[in-house]
Amino acid sequence: MSTAKDIPSRLVHAVSTSLSISGSPTNTFHSPSNSYGGAQLGRRRTEPQQRELRPFNREEFKILLLENVNQSGKDILSKEGYQVESIKSSLPEDQLIEKIRNVHVIGIRSKTKLSAKVLREAKNLIVVGCFCIGTNQVDLEYAAKHGIAVFNSPFANSRSVAELVIAEIIALARQLGDRSNELHNGTWNKVSAGCWEIRGKTLGIIGYGHIGSQLSVLAEAMGMSVIYYDVVNLMAMGTATQVPTLEALLNDADFVTCHVPELPETKDLISAPQFEQMKDGSYLINASRGSVIDIPALINASRNGKIAGAALDVYPSEPGGNGDYFTNSLNPWAEDLRSLKNIILTPHIGGSTEEAQQAIGVEVSSALVKYVNSGVTLGAVNLPEVNLRSLTLDEQNHARIIYIHKNVPGVLRQVNEILGDHNVEKQITDNKGDVAYLMADVSDVPFSELQNISDSLESLSCTSIYRFYTSFHCANP
């Protein structure tokens, strides 16, 4: 196979790579055995071998990973031949802006904030990988309007978070945190007052998504009754029951746990009025987002005995790295919170298990590889999800064109006029709000024609307010 050639255009970025037949950099696709006599036929079906796509000069393509992304993700990206720089912590905004100017891909977790101000400086950036569940740390609208795809891992750490919540329910019910601290300080304090089994107690889950529903199953297996509240009607797992209002849940639950996204509607979702609606001596757990709980109201509810305990894993403001930072200078109520009895405080570790981080690393890095190499947007949170089958070795001199543009009438007609002198074998387009995404495979394209296509697409008026990139994945130029 011939070496990829560089197209002299600012629209063509600089990395080459290859994908396995599965589209995954580490796994090979195996079809399940056919139960209708396939084995008896004595021969194996031959699948077309996927052709390498070489859209970029891989040695010049730069990836920046922040916040100690798992080694599994680093390995996948490094094996593709990219320049990968990994930093264990997040960066202050001024340092982040300096770093992001020259990278094509950035991988982050929850602490790095990619605001419009930061993204505006990222002239070469084509994709963001959020190695976590949430994407609220990224200005998704700005990214979409400037042709920057954003991927995340919405499911991989669900089990880890659910297990942490189960552990906290038991720890709160038995006051394990206080007993452990006392014994660490040399005090033997064997008591049973205010300590409970969780069997037969009612767990109220606010937000019945991937984490909430898994938690529901685990809690029922331990003998708890489960009720849940969500803004949409969702099928219950096991014998759980959906309640019509948040107030109904708070009135009946012995343990209340929050699993909702950070939205304007969820800010201070549990505040002073909601604490008053909770049962006396109940418990509150939050492993979702720090803005969901009104912390001063929680402190008051704990001090006056309304709640018997709480467990918090997330906070409105969190440090950018490990150290002695959880003080009043970070959050004005931090020291009051730390002084409370039967309050479990953990540093945003809900998804911090080896299993979850490895799975997240593989999932997000694989999505980044597919996007960079072949333009596939499956799993993108801010762009339409678009996919075309991979080119094969039988398809010679093919080019894959990716075109992100403003969603206005007449664009497809203009694009097809540009491509009209060539054979468009496959084409798909979709839109998400104001942004549209077009992918087309064109056959028998002389390499010399690619620059003309690039210049023509760039000249279209519909791209005037959006940053876009046109990647030519030439199978064999």
XYZ file of C-alpha atoms in Angstrom:
477
model
C 0.000 0.000 0.000
C 1.332 3.377 -0.903
C 2.115 6.002 1.710
C -0.432 8.712 2.345
C 0.215 12.053 0.713
C -0.309 15.406 2.360
C -2.935 17.698 0.881
C -1.662 21.289 1.087
C -4.685 22.815 2.749
C -5.406 24.157 6.227
C -8.547 22.011 6.159
C -6.639 18.750 6.102
C -5.215 17.737 9.456
C -2.121 15.722 10.041
C -2.482 12.154 11.239
C -2.571 8.774 9.525
C -3.755 5.564 11.093
C -5.516 2.285 10.516
C -8.453 0.430 12.035
C -8.979 -3.288 12.517
C -11.919 -4.969 10.842
C -14.079 -4.319 13.909
C -13.450 -0.601 13.934
C -11.732 -1.115 17.283
C -7.977 -0.638 17.584
C -7.592 -3.611 19.894
C -10.218 -6.178 18.983
C -11.092 -8.245 15.956
C -14.741 -8.747 15.046
C -16.019 -12.324 15.266
C -19.481 -13.140 13.942
C -21.540 -15.478 16.119
C -21.815 -19.019 14.842
C -24.803 -19.693 12.600
C -27.310 -22.058 14.186
C -28.809 -22.951 10.806
C -26.179 -25.414 9.597
C -23.308 -23.013 8.919
C -20.783 -25.337 10.532
C -21.973 -28.294 8.471
C -21.262 -26.482 5.232
C -17.550 -26.995 5.842
C -16.467 -23.532 4.781
C -16.139 -20.124 6.361
C -17.647 -16.965 4.963
C -14.966 -14.576 3.763
C -15.477 -10.945 4.750
C -13.959 -8.138 2.664
C -10.795 -6.895 4.297
C -10.981 -3.320 5.476
C -8.663 -0.868 3.805
C -6.513 1.468 5.820
C -7.644 5.062 5.692
C -4.854 7.615 5.894
C -6.386 11.049 6.333
C -3.431 12.540 8.196
C 0.278 12.432 8.716
C 0.187 10.614 12.036
C 3.584 11.791 13.267
C 2.391 15.400 13.327
C -0.958 14.766 15.004
C -0.973 15.842 18.661
C -3.130 14.551 21.496
C -3.190 16.036 25.002
C -4.577 13.923 27.862
C -5.246 15.601 31.206
C -6.281 14.408 34.678
C -4.489 11.056 34.601
C -6.483 9.284 31.901
C -6.275 5.505 32.354
C -3.386 3.668 30.710
C -5.822 1.653 28.586
C -6.823 4.822 26.758
C -3.239 6.034 26.392
C -2.184 2.695 24.887
C -4.913 2.723 22.247
C -4.003 6.224 21.092
C -0.246 5.646 21.222
C -0.513 2.463 19.139
C -2.095 4.531 16.383
C 1.142 6.468 16.049
C -0.152 9.757 17.401
C 1.942 12.115 19.507
C 0.368 11.626 22.947
C 1.199 13.868 25.895
C -0.298 12.891 29.246
C -0.517 15.116 32.344
C -1.753 13.778 35.701
C -3.706 16.864 36.797
C -5.944 19.512 35.267
C -4.404 22.833 34.242
C -5.160 26.430 35.213
C -6.968 28.281 32.446
C -3.932 30.244 31.233
C -1.803 27.100 30.972
C -4.667 25.189 29.349
C -5.054 27.873 26.680
C -1.337 27.729 25.926
C -1.379 23.934 25.656
C -4.563 23.606 23.630
C -3.437 25.907 20.814
C -1.381 23.216 19.099
C -3.326 20.015 19.742
C -5.805 18.218 17.517
C -7.412 16.070 20.239
C -7.806 16.726 23.964
C -8.861 14.168 26.555
C -10.196 15.365 29.908
C -12.156 14.205 32.939
C -14.457 16.271 35.149
C -12.190 19.041 36.458
C -10.962 20.590 33.188
C -13.270 23.356 31.953
C -13.370 23.799 28.182
C -15.234 27.094 27.951
C -15.794 29.108 24.787
C -12.834 31.251 25.832
C -10.566 28.206 25.916
C -11.963 26.568 22.780
C -11.597 29.819 20.850
C -7.820 29.410 21.121
C -7.874 25.794 19.926
C -7.343 26.459 16.232
C -6.389 22.854 15.370
C -8.797 21.039 17.687
C -11.204 18.620 15.990
C -12.456 16.460 18.865
C -12.751 16.332 22.667
C -12.811 13.084 24.628
C -14.479 13.281 28.061
C -13.178 10.261 29.964
C -16.160 10.361 32.325
C -19.957 10.410 32.271
C -20.649 14.145 32.272
C -19.969 16.701 29.561
C -21.127 19.818 31.416
C -17.479 20.918 31.700
C -17.438 21.538 27.923
C -19.260 24.326 26.073
C -21.053 21.876 23.791
C -22.836 24.505 21.718
C -19.656 26.411 20.917
C -17.849 23.170 20.107
C -20.589 21.995 17.733
C -20.804 25.300 15.907
C -17.057 25.176 15.328
C -16.921 21.599 14.111
C -15.449 20.105 17.301
C -16.972 16.735 18.187
C -17.336 15.732 21.849
C -17.441 12.108 23.045
C -17.954 10.691 26.538
C -18.540 7.389 28.331
C -22.094 7.504 29.680
C -22.348 3.956 31.039
C -18.927 2.520 31.888
C -18.750 3.614 35.530
C -22.421 3.094 36.424
C -21.755 -0.061 38.415
C -18.913 1.535 40.371
C -21.097 4.464 41.436
C -23.998 2.172 42.362
C -21.736 0.020 44.534
C -20.335 3.082 46.309
C -23.865 4.224 47.165
C -24.728 0.788 48.585
C -21.586 0.949 50.728
C -22.533 4.423 51.959
C -26.077 3.353 52.822
C -24.704 0.630 55.095
C -21.959 2.865 56.506
C -24.448 5.604 57.387
C -26.944 3.183 58.918
C -24.221 1.756 61.181
C -22.343 5.052 61.801
C -19.168 3.371 60.556
C -17.403 6.607 59.704
C -17.698 7.971 63.241
C -16.750 4.662 64.908
C -13.682 4.342 62.679
C -12.545 7.928 63.355
C -13.016 7.433 67.101
C -10.944 4.273 67.185
C -8.230 5.885 65.049
C -8.061 8.498 67.805
C -7.845 5.807 70.511
C -11.493 5.947 71.696
C -13.423 2.696 72.111
C -17.115 3.542 71.677
C -19.266 0.424 71.227
C -22.898 1.583 70.761
C -26.058 0.340 69.094
C -28.319 3.387 69.536
C -29.216 4.897 66.172
C -27.679 1.995 64.228
C -29.897 0.039 61.865
C -30.074 -2.818 59.406
C -30.976 -1.680 55.904
C -33.244 -4.677 55.310
C -36.839 -3.501 55.185
C -35.920 0.168 54.790
C -37.090 2.280 51.856
C -34.587 3.704 49.369
C -35.727 6.727 47.354
C -33.819 7.218 44.084
C -34.017 10.614 42.387
C -33.140 10.026 38.735
C -33.725 6.491 37.438
C -31.142 6.358 34.668
C -28.251 3.943 34.215
C -26.893 4.402 37.739
C -30.244 4.736 39.470
C -31.668 1.583 37.893
C -28.560 -0.480 38.720
C -28.682 0.787 42.282
C -32.337 -0.221 42.418
C -31.474 -3.844 41.635
C -28.652 -3.979 44.186
C -30.785 -2.415 46.928
C -33.669 -4.853 46.379
C -31.221 -7.756 46.525
C -30.293 -6.559 50.031
C -33.908 -6.489 51.167
C -34.716 -2.802 50.675
C -37.931 -1.434 49.197
C -37.249 0.953 46.304
C -39.193 3.968 45.120
C -37.961 6.403 42.499
C -38.800 9.770 40.993
C -37.921 10.875 37.466
C -39.192 13.603 35.158
C -40.140 10.940 32.587
C -42.025 7.682 33.005
C -39.548 4.801 33.137
C -40.012 1.059 33.452
C -39.203 -0.156 36.955
C -36.580 -2.798 37.645
C -37.781 -5.613 39.901
C -40.502 -4.460 42.268
C -39.438 -0.798 42.414
C -42.230 1.778 42.214
C -42.190 5.152 40.483
C -43.768 7.957 42.515
C -45.426 10.985 40.888
C -43.616 13.778 42.730
C -40.340 14.523 44.466
C -42.264 15.376 47.620
C -43.872 11.946 47.657
C -40.437 10.333 47.508
C -39.007 12.530 50.269
C -42.002 11.816 52.527
C -41.593 8.037 52.332
C -37.868 7.286 51.904
C -35.525 6.341 54.736
C -32.551 6.899 52.429
C -32.596 9.468 49.594
C -29.975 9.310 46.850
C -29.533 11.716 43.909
C -28.546 10.652 40.379
C -29.413 13.598 38.142
C -27.428 15.721 35.645
C -26.298 19.271 36.290
C -29.016 21.460 34.817
C -30.633 24.767 35.799
C -33.627 22.698 36.929
C -31.500 20.554 39.267
C -29.589 23.341 41.001
C -30.361 23.167 44.748
C -32.814 20.383 44.007
C -32.562 19.464 47.684
C -32.701 22.643 49.766
C -34.360 23.764 53.013
C -37.979 23.050 51.903
C -37.031 19.565 50.698
C -35.210 18.743 53.935
C -38.412 19.638 55.789
C -40.296 17.145 53.600
C -37.890 14.308 54.449
C -38.629 11.839 57.241
C -37.101 12.606 60.620
C -33.880 10.639 61.024
C -33.513 9.892 57.304
C -30.293 9.965 55.302
C -29.171 11.818 52.135
C -26.604 10.666 49.560
C -25.331 12.640 46.564
C -22.995 11.114 43.981
C -24.286 13.070 40.990
C -23.317 16.752 40.728
C -22.231 19.203 43.415
C -24.824 21.828 42.551
C -27.741 19.489 43.285
C -27.584 19.855 47.094
C -27.827 23.142 49.006
C -24.926 22.409 51.373
C -25.692 25.118 53.979
C -29.235 23.738 54.185
C -27.791 20.242 54.645
C -25.572 21.516 57.487
C -28.586 23.020 59.225
C -30.634 19.821 58.740
C -27.826 17.783 60.285
C -27.324 20.110 63.244
C -31.010 20.263 64.140
C -31.394 16.484 63.881
C -33.720 16.434 60.878
C -31.408 14.014 59.079
C -29.341 11.312 60.775
C -26.496 11.438 58.300
C -25.361 12.159 54.773
C -22.759 11.058 52.231
C -21.361 13.478 49.660
C -19.023 12.587 46.793
C -19.398 15.803 44.762
C -19.269 19.512 45.618
C -20.012 22.868 43.948
C -16.285 23.681 43.801
C -13.664 20.946 43.678
C -9.846 21.182 43.715
C -7.930 20.744 40.460
C -5.605 18.175 42.068
C -4.926 16.206 45.228
C -3.804 18.058 48.340
C -4.989 19.930 51.437
C -7.495 22.049 49.527
C -10.898 21.184 51.019
C -11.107 24.310 53.169
C -13.239 27.440 53.412
C -11.137 29.055 50.714
C -12.588 26.515 48.277
C -16.140 26.451 49.641
C -17.135 28.845 52.473
C -18.944 26.102 54.406
C -16.265 23.390 54.073
C -15.063 23.441 57.676
C -18.608 23.428 59.064
C -19.370 20.415 56.870
C -16.250 18.592 58.037
C -17.240 19.059 61.691
C -20.567 17.199 61.430
C -21.232 13.752 62.853
C -22.105 10.794 60.613
C -21.215 12.667 57.437
C -19.213 10.699 54.879
C -17.152 12.954 52.603
C -15.335 11.455 49.611
C -13.350 13.283 46.882
C -15.460 12.546 43.775
C -14.486 8.867 43.617
C -17.815 7.400 42.502
C -16.377 6.143 39.228
C -12.820 5.757 40.477
C -12.312 2.019 40.254
C -9.772 0.181 38.135
C -12.556 -1.553 36.225
C -14.488 1.627 35.460
C -11.463 3.685 34.461
C -10.124 0.935 32.208
C -13.509 0.576 30.509
C -13.820 4.347 30.098
C -10.318 4.541 28.653
C -11.099 1.911 26.041
C -14.542 3.287 25.158
C -13.571 6.938 24.715
C -10.221 6.297 23.034
C -11.846 3.884 20.575
C -14.463 6.518 19.724
C -11.703 9.100 19.171
C -9.816 6.725 16.851
C -12.933 6.031 14.784
C -13.700 9.719 14.495
C -10.178 10.809 13.584
C -9.612 7.961 11.135
C -12.932 7.662 9.388
C -15.241 10.468 10.526
C -17.672 8.212 12.424
C -19.663 10.233 14.978
C -21.510 7.402 16.737
C -21.630 8.353 20.411
C -20.947 12.068 19.874
C -22.981 14.206 22.273
C -23.020 17.444 20.271
C -23.029 16.362 16.606
C -25.394 14.148 14.608
C -24.541 10.444 14.853
C -23.422 9.477 11.352
C -21.704 6.345 10.053
C -20.780 4.742 6.737
C -19.361 1.259 6.271
C -15.604 1.110 5.977
C -13.861 1.097 2.634
C -12.425 -2.285 1.581
C -9.315 -3.375 -0.295
C -11.454 -3.847 -3.403
C -12.256 -0.133 -3.510
C -9.378 1.662 -5.216
C -8.764 5.416 -5.304
C -11.651 6.307 -3.012
C -11.884 9.457 -0.940
C -14.020 10.007 2.150
C -15.199 13.572 2.576
C -16.406 14.928 5.924
C -18.199 18.270 5.809
C -19.641 20.053 8.859
C -21.801 23.018 8.017
C -24.615 25.296 9.059
C -27.994 23.626 8.644
C -29.620 25.863 6.021
C -31.586 25.087 2.837
C -29.629 24.508 -0.351
C -26.392 23.172 1.116
C -26.786 19.628 -0.238
C -27.473 20.981 -3.709
C -24.269 23.041 -3.580
C -22.200 20.152 -2.247
C -23.566 17.740 -4.847
C -22.776 20.205 -7.603
C -19.158 20.190 -6.408
C -19.096 16.399 -6.310
C -21.164 16.008 -9.473
C -18.203 15.252 -11.735
C -17.287 12.267 -9.576
C -19.008 9.017 -8.662
C -20.493 9.357 -5.165
C -20.845 5.749 -4.035
C -22.157 6.404 -0.528
C -23.466 9.549 1.108
C -25.232 10.275 4.384
C -26.158 13.486 6.157
C -27.929 14.383 9.361
C -28.381 17.443 11.523
C -28.585 18.271 15.206
C -30.074 21.694 15.701
C -28.201 24.265 13.647
C -25.305 21.969 12.786
C -25.324 19.413 9.973
C -22.830 16.652 9.262
C -22.234 15.158 5.814
C -20.129 12.121 4.977
C -19.545 10.927 1.416
C -17.358 8.272 -0.226
C -16.307 9.206 -3.754
C -14.680 6.678 -6.099
C -11.999 7.043 -8.779
C -10.790 10.402 -7.520
C -7.381 11.438 -8.857
C -5.246 12.696 -6.004
C -4.742 15.947 -7.904
C -8.505 16.643 -7.710
C -8.721 16.571 -3.931
C -7.432 20.119 -3.455
C -10.013 21.440 -5.922
C -12.814 19.755 -3.971
C -11.424 21.150 -0.728
C -11.243 24.705 -2.084
C -14.768 24.497 -3.491
C -16.284 23.255 -0.232
C -14.448 25.902 1.749
C -15.842 28.638 -0.464
C -19.491 27.802 0.279
C -21.276 30.559 2.160
C -22.915 28.128 4.589
C -19.569 27.579 6.281
C -18.869 31.242 6.905
C -19.778 31.292 10.611
C -18.693 27.781 11.529
C -15.260 26.254 11.753
C -15.325 23.083 9.698
C -12.847 20.539 8.470
C -12.829 18.434 5.320
C -10.876 15.210 5.772
C -9.961 13.277 2.648
C -9.447 9.674 3.610
C -7.793 8.506 0.418
C -7.653 4.728 0.335
C -4.870 4.446 -2.214
C -3.905 7.820 -3.726
